[in-house]
């Protein structure tokens, strides 16, 4: 996430003075990171675009509340998280259905490491990606947000707590529950991988 720098500070001050072009610069500068966050949380591009629009609309309306000594990116991120959570809660039944049928080209699949280019390895990675997307969809909105912010965005417990409006203990519990649920959901699939590798390995007599 971008740190608050002189350029951001200048743009915020100019926007508060009524310069809409200054706020447009802030939108261009931070829209990609907000879209990435929203896409990971909502699971589809249409909802992510809606979250981005809502995030910057609320940010513009609340710009006078922003304290210049704070991190603008973190402040904006907090708004984006809340907009994503609101949309996820509103569309929970639909999101469960979409996540269970997540395509192979989803963010979760694309970011899975695949150091071995062998076809069977690629198939396993694609299937694991589908299972990860499905497991993420089964988490509560708060658990999903906490997990993604921690393990995809690399945020600290303090930053996640600020974004979600939770105390440190509650934030840690949300991340822990998410990890435990994902581990339980993915364990049957992950355990298959050594067996597949063994079945493809030549026997000692060959």
XYZ file of N, CA and C in Angstrom:
618
model
N 0.848 -1.190 0.000
C 0.000 0.000 0.000
C 0.888 1.247 0.000
N 0.501 2.282 -0.772
C 1.286 3.502 -0.840
C 1.301 4.223 0.500
N 2.461 4.743 0.840
C 2.545 5.575 2.038
C 2.117 6.993 1.677
N 1.648 7.732 2.678
C 1.269 9.118 2.466
C 2.528 9.909 2.158
N 2.651 10.502 0.957
C 3.826 11.286 0.617
C 3.408 12.716 0.313
N 4.416 13.566 -0.038
C 4.117 14.960 -0.304
C 3.105 15.142 -1.411
N 3.205 14.333 -2.439
C 2.291 14.445 -3.565
C 0.858 14.160 -3.140
N 0.666 13.099 -2.356
C -0.670 12.791 -1.841
C -1.178 13.928 -0.959
N -0.320 14.427 -0.104
C -0.716 15.490 0.819
C -1.143 16.735 0.055
N -0.388 17.063 -0.975
C -0.730 18.228 -1.788
C -2.066 18.036 -2.490
N -2.279 16.857 -3.024
C -3.527 16.588 -3.744
C -4.732 16.645 -2.806
N -4.581 16.123 -1.606
C -5.684 16.169 -0.640
C -6.016 17.617 -0.301
N -4.985 18.417 -0.043
C -5.205 19.825 0.293
C -5.867 20.566 -0.864
N -5.413 20.281 -2.084
C -5.989 20.934 -3.257
C -7.441 20.517 -3.467
N -7.715 19.230 -3.233
C -9.085 18.738 -3.387
C -10.011 19.382 -2.365
N -9.511 19.539 -1.147
C -10.310 20.184 -0.103
C -10.580 21.649 -0.442
N -9.690 22.236 -1.240
C -9.869 23.627 -1.659
C -10.788 23.740 -2.871
N -11.281 22.584 -3.343
C -12.230 22.603 -4.447
C -11.675 22.188 -5.790
N -10.424 21.735 -5.822
C -9.801 21.313 -7.078
C -10.171 19.856 -7.378
N -11.109 19.657 -8.298
C -11.553 18.298 -8.616
C -10.490 17.512 -9.376
N -9.656 18.215 -10.130
C -8.576 17.525 -10.827
C -7.612 16.884 -9.833
N -7.417 17.528 -8.693
C -6.527 16.976 -7.672
C -7.084 15.668 -7.140
N -8.388 15.625 -6.912
C -8.977 14.378 -6.425
C -8.922 13.309 -7.505
N -9.046 13.721 -8.770
C -8.951 12.758 -9.864
C -7.579 12.086 -9.882
N -6.546 12.847 -9.547
C -5.201 12.277 -9.465
C -5.147 11.212 -8.377
N -5.776 11.474 -7.249
C -5.808 10.494 -6.159
C -6.549 9.233 -6.586
N -7.620 9.411 -7.335
C -8.372 8.252 -7.833
C -7.491 7.408 -8.744
N -6.806 8.064 -9.678
C -5.942 7.338 -10.608
C -4.808 6.636 -9.871
N -4.327 7.265 -8.823
C -3.178 6.726 -8.093
C -3.544 5.500 -7.249
N -4.751 5.465 -6.705
C -5.111 4.413 -5.750
C -6.192 3.451 -6.246
N -6.752 3.697 -7.419
C -7.887 2.878 -7.866
C -7.505 1.421 -8.098
N -6.303 1.172 -8.579
C -5.906 -0.214 -8.858
C -5.815 -1.039 -7.580
N -5.251 -0.460 -6.534
C -5.129 -1.217 -5.282
C -6.500 -1.457 -4.660
N -7.410 -0.488 -4.785
C -8.759 -0.677 -4.251
C -9.502 -1.723 -5.071
N -9.311 -1.708 -6.384
C -9.959 -2.720 -7.226
C -9.441 -4.113 -6.885
N -8.133 -4.236 -6.699
C -7.549 -5.537 -6.364
C -8.124 -6.070 -5.060
N -8.209 -5.201 -4.068
C -8.804 -5.589 -2.787
C -10.255 -6.016 -2.974
N -11.032 -5.200 -3.677
C -12.458 -5.481 -3.856
C -12.682 -6.762 -4.643
N -11.833 -7.014 -5.640
C -11.980 -8.229 -6.445
C -11.712 -9.469 -5.607
N -10.698 -9.397 -4.788
C -10.383 -10.543 -3.935
C -11.490 -10.805 -2.926
N -12.121 -9.754 -2.456
C -13.144 -9.918 -1.432
C -14.489 -10.325 -2.010
N -14.866 -9.732 -3.147
C -16.187 -10.017 -3.712
C -16.172 -11.193 -4.669
N -15.033 -11.443 -5.311
C -14.916 -12.600 -6.191
C -15.321 -12.369 -7.629
N -15.732 -11.153 -7.997
C -16.057 -10.922 -9.403
C -15.820 -9.465 -9.776
N -15.588 -9.248 -11.051
C -15.173 -7.938 -11.546
C -16.269 -6.884 -11.416
N -17.508 -7.261 -11.698
C -18.606 -6.293 -11.654
C -18.765 -5.704 -10.252
N -18.793 -6.578 -9.245
C -18.925 -6.099 -7.868
C -17.710 -5.276 -7.453
N -16.522 -5.683 -7.925
C -15.306 -4.946 -7.580
C -15.363 -3.525 -8.127
N -15.842 -3.378 -9.353
C -15.963 -2.045 -9.941
C -16.969 -1.199 -9.157
N -18.047 -1.839 -8.713
C -19.038 -1.117 -7.912
C -18.430 -0.649 -6.593
N -17.616 -1.505 -5.981
C -16.959 -1.146 -4.721
C -16.005 0.028 -4.930
N -15.247 0.003 -6.024
C -14.311 1.094 -6.304
C -15.054 2.423 -6.427
N -16.148 2.424 -7.165
C -16.929 3.651 -7.334
C -17.470 4.148 -5.994
N -18.009 3.227 -5.203
C -18.575 3.600 -3.912
C -17.489 4.093 -2.956
N -16.320 3.467 -3.023
C -15.209 3.853 -2.150
C -14.781 5.292 -2.394
N -14.573 5.640 -3.656
C -14.107 6.995 -3.954
C -15.210 8.034 -3.791
N -16.452 7.629 -3.985
C -17.557 8.549 -3.729
C -17.614 8.907 -2.245
N -17.502 7.886 -1.389
C -17.519 8.133 0.049
C -16.276 8.898 0.489
N -15.129 8.569 -0.116
C -13.895 9.270 0.237
C -14.009 10.758 -0.092
N -14.597 11.069 -1.225
C -14.753 12.472 -1.618
C -15.668 13.212 -0.647
N -16.746 12.545 -0.265
C -17.696 13.172 0.657
C -17.112 13.344 2.058
N -16.178 12.459 2.424
C -15.620 12.485 3.779
C -14.228 13.102 3.832
N -13.789 13.689 2.742
C -12.411 14.161 2.669
C -12.086 15.173 3.765
N -13.073 15.939 4.179
C -12.836 16.936 5.230
C -12.531 16.290 6.578
N -12.902 15.010 6.732
C -12.636 14.304 7.992
C -11.222 13.718 8.033
N -10.576 13.677 6.873
C -9.248 13.078 6.813
C -8.228 13.972 7.500
N -7.401 13.368 8.348
C -6.352 14.095 9.055
C -5.051 13.974 8.275
N -4.445 15.104 7.975
C -3.279 15.136 7.091
C -2.102 14.332 7.625
N -2.040 14.138 8.939
C -0.917 13.373 9.497
C -1.108 11.868 9.314
N -2.282 11.471 8.874
C -2.574 10.050 8.687
C -2.106 9.571 7.315
N -2.173 8.267 7.119
C -1.826 7.647 5.842
C -3.067 7.648 4.955
N -3.021 8.368 3.845
C -4.195 8.463 2.975
C -4.567 7.105 2.396
N -3.559 6.311 2.019
C -3.839 4.990 1.467
C -4.552 4.093 2.460
N -4.105 4.116 3.717
C -4.750 3.310 4.753
C -6.173 3.788 5.004
N -6.357 5.088 5.033
C -7.692 5.665 5.232
C -8.629 5.241 4.107
N -8.142 5.314 2.877
C -8.948 4.924 1.723
C -9.219 3.423 1.733
N -8.210 2.655 2.128
C -8.344 1.202 2.201
C -9.449 0.813 3.173
N -9.509 1.517 4.290
C -10.531 1.227 5.297
C -11.930 1.434 4.713
N -12.088 2.488 3.936
C -13.377 2.734 3.290
C -13.678 1.620 2.289
N -12.661 1.203 1.527
C -12.847 0.134 0.551
C -13.236 -1.181 1.190
N -12.618 -1.498 2.317
C -12.961 -2.725 3.035
C -14.408 -2.690 3.489
N -14.821 -1.571 4.056
C -16.199 -1.462 4.541
C -17.205 -1.536 3.403
N -16.889 -0.918 2.271
C -17.780 -1.002 1.107
C -17.869 -2.440 0.605
N -16.743 -3.144 0.599
C -16.738 -4.545 0.174
C -17.564 -5.404 1.117
N -17.384 -5.191 2.413
C -18.136 -5.962 3.401
C -19.633 -5.707 3.277
N -20.004 -4.456 3.071
C -21.426 -4.132 2.921
C -22.022 -4.858 1.722
N -21.289 -4.855 0.614
C -21.790 -5.514 -0.593
C -21.844 -7.024 -0.418
N -20.828 -7.594 0.244
C -20.799 -9.040 0.466
C -21.959 -9.488 1.341
N -22.255 -8.714 2.371
C -23.366 -9.074 3.256
C -24.703 -8.947 2.530
N -24.805 -7.944 1.676
C -26.052 -7.721 0.950
C -26.297 -8.815 -0.082
N -25.213 -9.324 -0.663
C -25.335 -10.307 -1.737
C -24.811 -11.671 -1.326
N -24.856 -11.960 -0.057
C -24.278 -13.201 0.456
C -24.747 -14.444 -0.291
N -26.042 -14.674 -0.506
C -26.461 -15.892 -1.220
C -25.864 -15.987 -2.614
N -25.840 -14.847 -3.346
C -25.286 -14.848 -4.692
C -23.786 -15.092 -4.675
N -23.089 -14.509 -3.697
C -21.644 -14.672 -3.638
C -21.272 -16.112 -3.351
N -22.065 -16.788 -2.526
C -21.788 -18.192 -2.246
C -21.889 -19.010 -3.524
N -22.903 -18.704 -4.342
C -23.080 -19.459 -5.577
C -21.950 -19.155 -6.551
N -21.556 -17.880 -6.668
C -20.505 -17.530 -7.609
C -19.168 -18.115 -7.191
N -18.862 -18.044 -5.904
C -17.570 -18.546 -5.440
C -17.460 -20.046 -5.605
N -18.561 -20.760 -5.472
C -18.509 -22.209 -5.614
C -18.235 -22.612 -7.042
N -18.508 -21.696 -8.007
C -18.262 -21.971 -9.414
C -17.178 -21.061 -9.959
N -16.217 -20.690 -9.121
C -15.188 -19.736 -9.524
C -14.412 -20.259 -10.714
N -14.174 -19.440 -11.744
C -13.457 -19.877 -12.933
C -11.977 -20.052 -12.672
N -11.311 -20.770 -13.569
C -9.892 -21.016 -13.401
C -9.080 -19.736 -13.507
N -9.635 -18.718 -14.161
C -8.912 -17.469 -14.321
C -9.098 -16.513 -13.172
N -9.665 -16.969 -12.071
C -9.923 -16.076 -10.947
C -8.622 -15.668 -10.289
N -8.701 -14.604 -9.472
C -7.517 -14.092 -8.783
C -6.883 -15.162 -7.916
N -7.699 -15.940 -7.223
C -7.153 -16.957 -6.326
C -6.331 -17.968 -7.098
N -6.802 -18.347 -8.300
C -6.081 -19.335 -9.100
C -4.799 -18.739 -9.649
N -4.862 -17.522 -10.171
C -3.703 -16.933 -10.816
C -2.559 -16.731 -9.846
N -2.827 -16.528 -8.581
C -1.768 -16.214 -7.644
C -1.195 -17.446 -6.944
N -1.707 -18.616 -7.261
C -1.142 -19.818 -6.670
C 0.226 -20.097 -7.280
N 1.230 -20.399 -6.468
C 2.548 -20.700 -7.019
C 2.527 -22.007 -7.780
N 3.218 -22.037 -8.909
C 3.286 -23.256 -9.705
C 4.683 -23.382 -10.297
N 5.679 -23.734 -9.468
C 7.053 -23.803 -9.950
C 7.283 -24.935 -10.931
N 6.481 -25.979 -10.883
C 6.648 -27.138 -11.748
C 5.685 -27.029 -12.921
N 6.179 -26.892 -14.171
C 5.300 -26.698 -15.314
C 4.691 -27.985 -15.853
N 4.938 -29.120 -15.203
C 4.397 -30.383 -15.694
C 2.875 -30.322 -15.764
N 2.258 -30.955 -16.781
C 0.797 -30.892 -16.948
C 0.019 -31.330 -15.723
N 0.449 -32.429 -15.075
C -0.303 -32.893 -13.914
C -0.219 -31.885 -12.769
N 0.940 -31.205 -12.670
C 1.098 -30.184 -11.630
C 0.181 -28.991 -11.907
N 0.083 -28.608 -13.172
C -0.773 -27.493 -13.541
C -2.234 -27.817 -13.267
N -2.634 -29.049 -13.541
C -4.008 -29.457 -13.270
C -4.298 -29.407 -11.777
N -3.337 -29.861 -10.985
C -3.513 -29.824 -9.537
C -3.629 -28.382 -9.045
N -2.806 -27.477 -9.610
C -2.859 -26.078 -9.198
C -4.197 -25.451 -9.552
N -4.710 -25.765 -10.747
C -6.002 -25.218 -11.161
C -7.111 -25.718 -10.249
N -7.084 -27.008 -9.933
C -8.110 -27.572 -9.057
C -7.989 -26.991 -7.653
N -6.757 -26.838 -7.179
C -6.550 -26.251 -5.861
C -7.067 -24.817 -5.838
N -6.858 -24.099 -6.943
C -7.364 -22.737 -7.020
C -8.870 -22.679 -6.899
N -9.550 -23.608 -7.547
C -11.012 -23.657 -7.441
C -11.441 -23.961 -6.012
N -10.718 -24.868 -5.369
C -11.054 -25.223 -3.995
C -10.800 -24.050 -3.041
N -9.715 -23.300 -3.285
C -9.417 -22.135 -2.453
C -10.522 -21.099 -2.590
N -10.944 -20.830 -3.840
C -12.011 -19.852 -4.071
C -13.299 -20.287 -3.387
N -13.594 -21.581 -3.470
C -14.808 -22.102 -2.834
C -14.714 -21.979 -1.318
N -13.543 -22.311 -0.766
C -13.361 -22.237 0.689
C -13.438 -20.795 1.180
N -12.869 -19.868 0.418
C -12.953 -18.459 0.795
C -14.400 -17.984 0.795
N -15.175 -18.467 -0.173
C -16.576 -18.075 -0.252
C -17.400 -18.576 0.912
N -16.930 -19.638 1.563
C -17.664 -20.202 2.697
C -17.380 -19.463 4.005
N -16.363 -18.605 4.005
C -16.046 -17.843 5.214
C -17.063 -16.724 5.414
N -17.184 -16.262 6.648
C -18.012 -15.087 6.897
C -17.316 -13.884 6.263
N -18.051 -12.811 5.945
C -17.418 -11.634 5.346
C -16.239 -11.105 6.159
N -16.379 -11.072 7.484
C -15.300 -10.558 8.325
C -14.087 -11.475 8.294
N -14.316 -12.789 8.361
C -13.209 -13.743 8.308
C -12.487 -13.658 6.969
N -13.257 -13.561 5.916
C -12.660 -13.491 4.584
C -11.826 -12.225 4.438
N -12.377 -11.107 4.884
C -11.646 -9.845 4.797
C -10.361 -9.902 5.619
N -10.449 -10.413 6.832
C -9.275 -10.486 7.703
C -8.192 -11.366 7.088
N -8.598 -12.505 6.535
C -7.629 -13.422 5.925
C -6.963 -12.790 4.711
N -7.751 -12.186 3.822
C -7.203 -11.594 2.608
C -6.280 -10.426 2.924
N -6.679 -9.605 3.879
C -5.841 -8.469 4.239
C -4.524 -8.921 4.860
N -4.576 -10.007 5.608
C -3.372 -10.501 6.274
C -2.444 -11.240 5.308
N -3.004 -12.164 4.538
C -2.164 -13.072 3.759
C -2.021 -12.691 2.289
N -2.888 -11.827 1.769
C -2.747 -11.368 0.395
C -2.191 -9.951 0.335
N -2.625 -9.101 1.252
C -2.190 -7.708 1.245
C -1.048 -7.445 2.214
N -0.750 -8.413 3.088
C 0.378 -8.272 4.000
C 0.205 -7.221 5.076
N -1.041 -6.940 5.449
C -1.282 -5.928 6.474
C -1.055 -6.496 7.869
N -0.718 -5.597 8.785
C -0.512 -5.996 10.173
C -1.857 -6.193 10.863
N -1.821 -6.843 12.024
C -3.046 -7.038 12.800
C -3.661 -5.687 13.158
N -2.816 -4.731 13.488
C -3.315 -3.394 13.838
C -4.029 -2.744 12.655
N -3.431 -2.830 11.472
C -4.040 -2.234 10.282
C -5.362 -2.909 9.940
N -5.388 -4.239 10.058
C -6.625 -4.973 9.769
C -7.708 -4.585 10.762
N -7.323 -4.490 12.031
C -8.286 -4.101 13.052
C -8.876 -2.727 12.787
N -8.031 -1.798 12.344
C -8.512 -0.459 12.022
C -9.470 -0.497 10.842
N -9.133 -1.293 9.837
C -9.976 -1.381 8.643
C -11.325 -2.020 8.943
N -11.329 -3.020 9.827
C -12.561 -3.757 10.121
C -13.280 -3.246 11.360
N -12.653 -2.309 12.069
C -13.274 -1.798 13.286
C -13.274 -2.813 14.409
N -12.202 -3.603 14.506
C -12.103 -4.655 15.517
C -10.918 -4.406 16.441
N -11.018 -4.926 17.656
C -9.879 -4.906 18.557
C -8.856 -5.931 18.084
N -7.631 -5.793 18.598
C -6.554 -6.683 18.165
C -6.901 -8.145 18.415
N -7.476 -8.444 19.581
C -7.816 -9.831 19.910
C -8.866 -10.383 18.955
N -9.867 -9.569 18.626
C -10.912 -10.014 17.705
C -10.354 -10.190 16.297
N -9.421 -9.323 15.924
C -8.792 -9.435 14.606
C -7.997 -10.726 14.501
N -7.199 -11.015 15.530
C -6.416 -12.252 15.542
C -7.326 -13.471 15.475
N -8.432 -13.428 16.207
C -9.365 -14.551 16.194
C -9.986 -14.741 14.816
N -10.296 -13.643 14.132
C -10.888 -13.736 12.797
C -9.908 -14.367 11.817
N -8.648 -13.935 11.882
C -7.626 -14.518 11.008
C -7.429 -15.988 11.339
N -7.366 -16.306 12.632
C -7.149 -17.690 13.065
C -8.289 -18.592 12.603
N -9.533 -18.137 12.797
C -10.684 -18.948 12.379
C -10.674 -19.172 10.874
N -10.317 -18.129 10.135
C -10.273 -18.257 8.678
C -9.230 -19.283 8.250
N -8.053 -19.217 8.860
C -6.984 -20.165 8.526
C -7.402 -21.590 8.863
N -8.013 -21.774 10.028
C -8.439 -23.109 10.441
C -9.499 -23.671 9.497
N -10.455 -22.844 9.113
C -11.515 -23.298 8.209
C -10.958 -23.631 6.828
N -10.040 -22.803 6.344
C -9.435 -23.065 5.041
C -8.599 -24.334 5.076
N -7.847 -24.505 6.153
C -7.024 -25.705 6.284
C -7.893 -26.961 6.295
N -9.005 -26.899 7.022
C -9.909 -28.042 7.092
C -10.544 -28.322 5.735
N -10.931 -27.257 5.034
C -11.583 -27.426 3.739
C -10.626 -27.946 2.675
N -9.359 -27.554 2.748
C -8.389 -27.918 1.718
C -7.598 -29.172 2.046
N -7.678 -29.638 3.282
C -6.879 -30.793 3.705
C -7.114 -32.033 2.847
N -8.367 -32.395 2.550
C -8.576 -33.596 1.724
C -7.917 -33.490 0.362
N -7.971 -32.299 -0.246
C -7.381 -32.130 -1.567
C -5.862 -32.135 -1.497
N -5.300 -31.420 -0.534
C -3.848 -31.318 -0.424
C -3.226 -32.678 -0.168
N -3.923 -33.533 0.592
C -3.387 -34.854 0.903
C -3.342 -35.758 -0.314
N -4.067 -35.387 -1.372
C -4.073 -36.216 -2.576
C -2.782 -36.061 -3.350
N -2.153 -34.885 -3.213
C -1.005 -34.572 -4.044
C 0.154 -35.567 -3.913
N 0.568 -35.982 -2.696
C 1.639 -36.970 -2.608
C 1.256 -38.289 -3.261
N -0.018 -38.690 -3.149
C -0.457 -39.931 -3.752
C -0.368 -39.874 -5.266
N -0.735 -38.689 -5.820
C -0.658 -38.532 -7.266
C 0.784 -38.624 -7.720
N 1.663 -37.953 -6.969
C 3.076 -37.985 -7.322
C 3.618 -39.405 -7.239
N 3.192 -40.151 -6.205
C 3.670 -41.518 -6.032
C 3.180 -42.413 -7.157
N 1.934 -42.190 -7.596
C 1.379 -43.041 -8.642
C 2.088 -42.824 -9.963
N 2.676 -41.625 -10.152
C 3.361 -41.326 -11.395
C 4.844 -41.675 -11.329
N 5.348 -41.955 -10.133
C 6.762 -42.293 -9.997
C 7.007 -43.725 -10.457
N 8.140 -43.992 -11.121
C 8.432 -45.363 -11.568
C 8.644 -46.290 -10.389
N 8.226 -47.523 -10.532
C 8.398 -48.497 -9.461
C 9.852 -48.920 -9.385
N 10.314 -49.442 -8.239
C 11.717 -49.847 -8.085
C 12.124 -50.920 -9.073
N 11.149 -51.702 -9.553
C 11.481 -52.800 -10.454
C 11.601 -52.365 -11.903
N 11.237 -51.106 -12.200
C 11.272 -50.653 -13.586
C 12.679 -50.237 -13.974
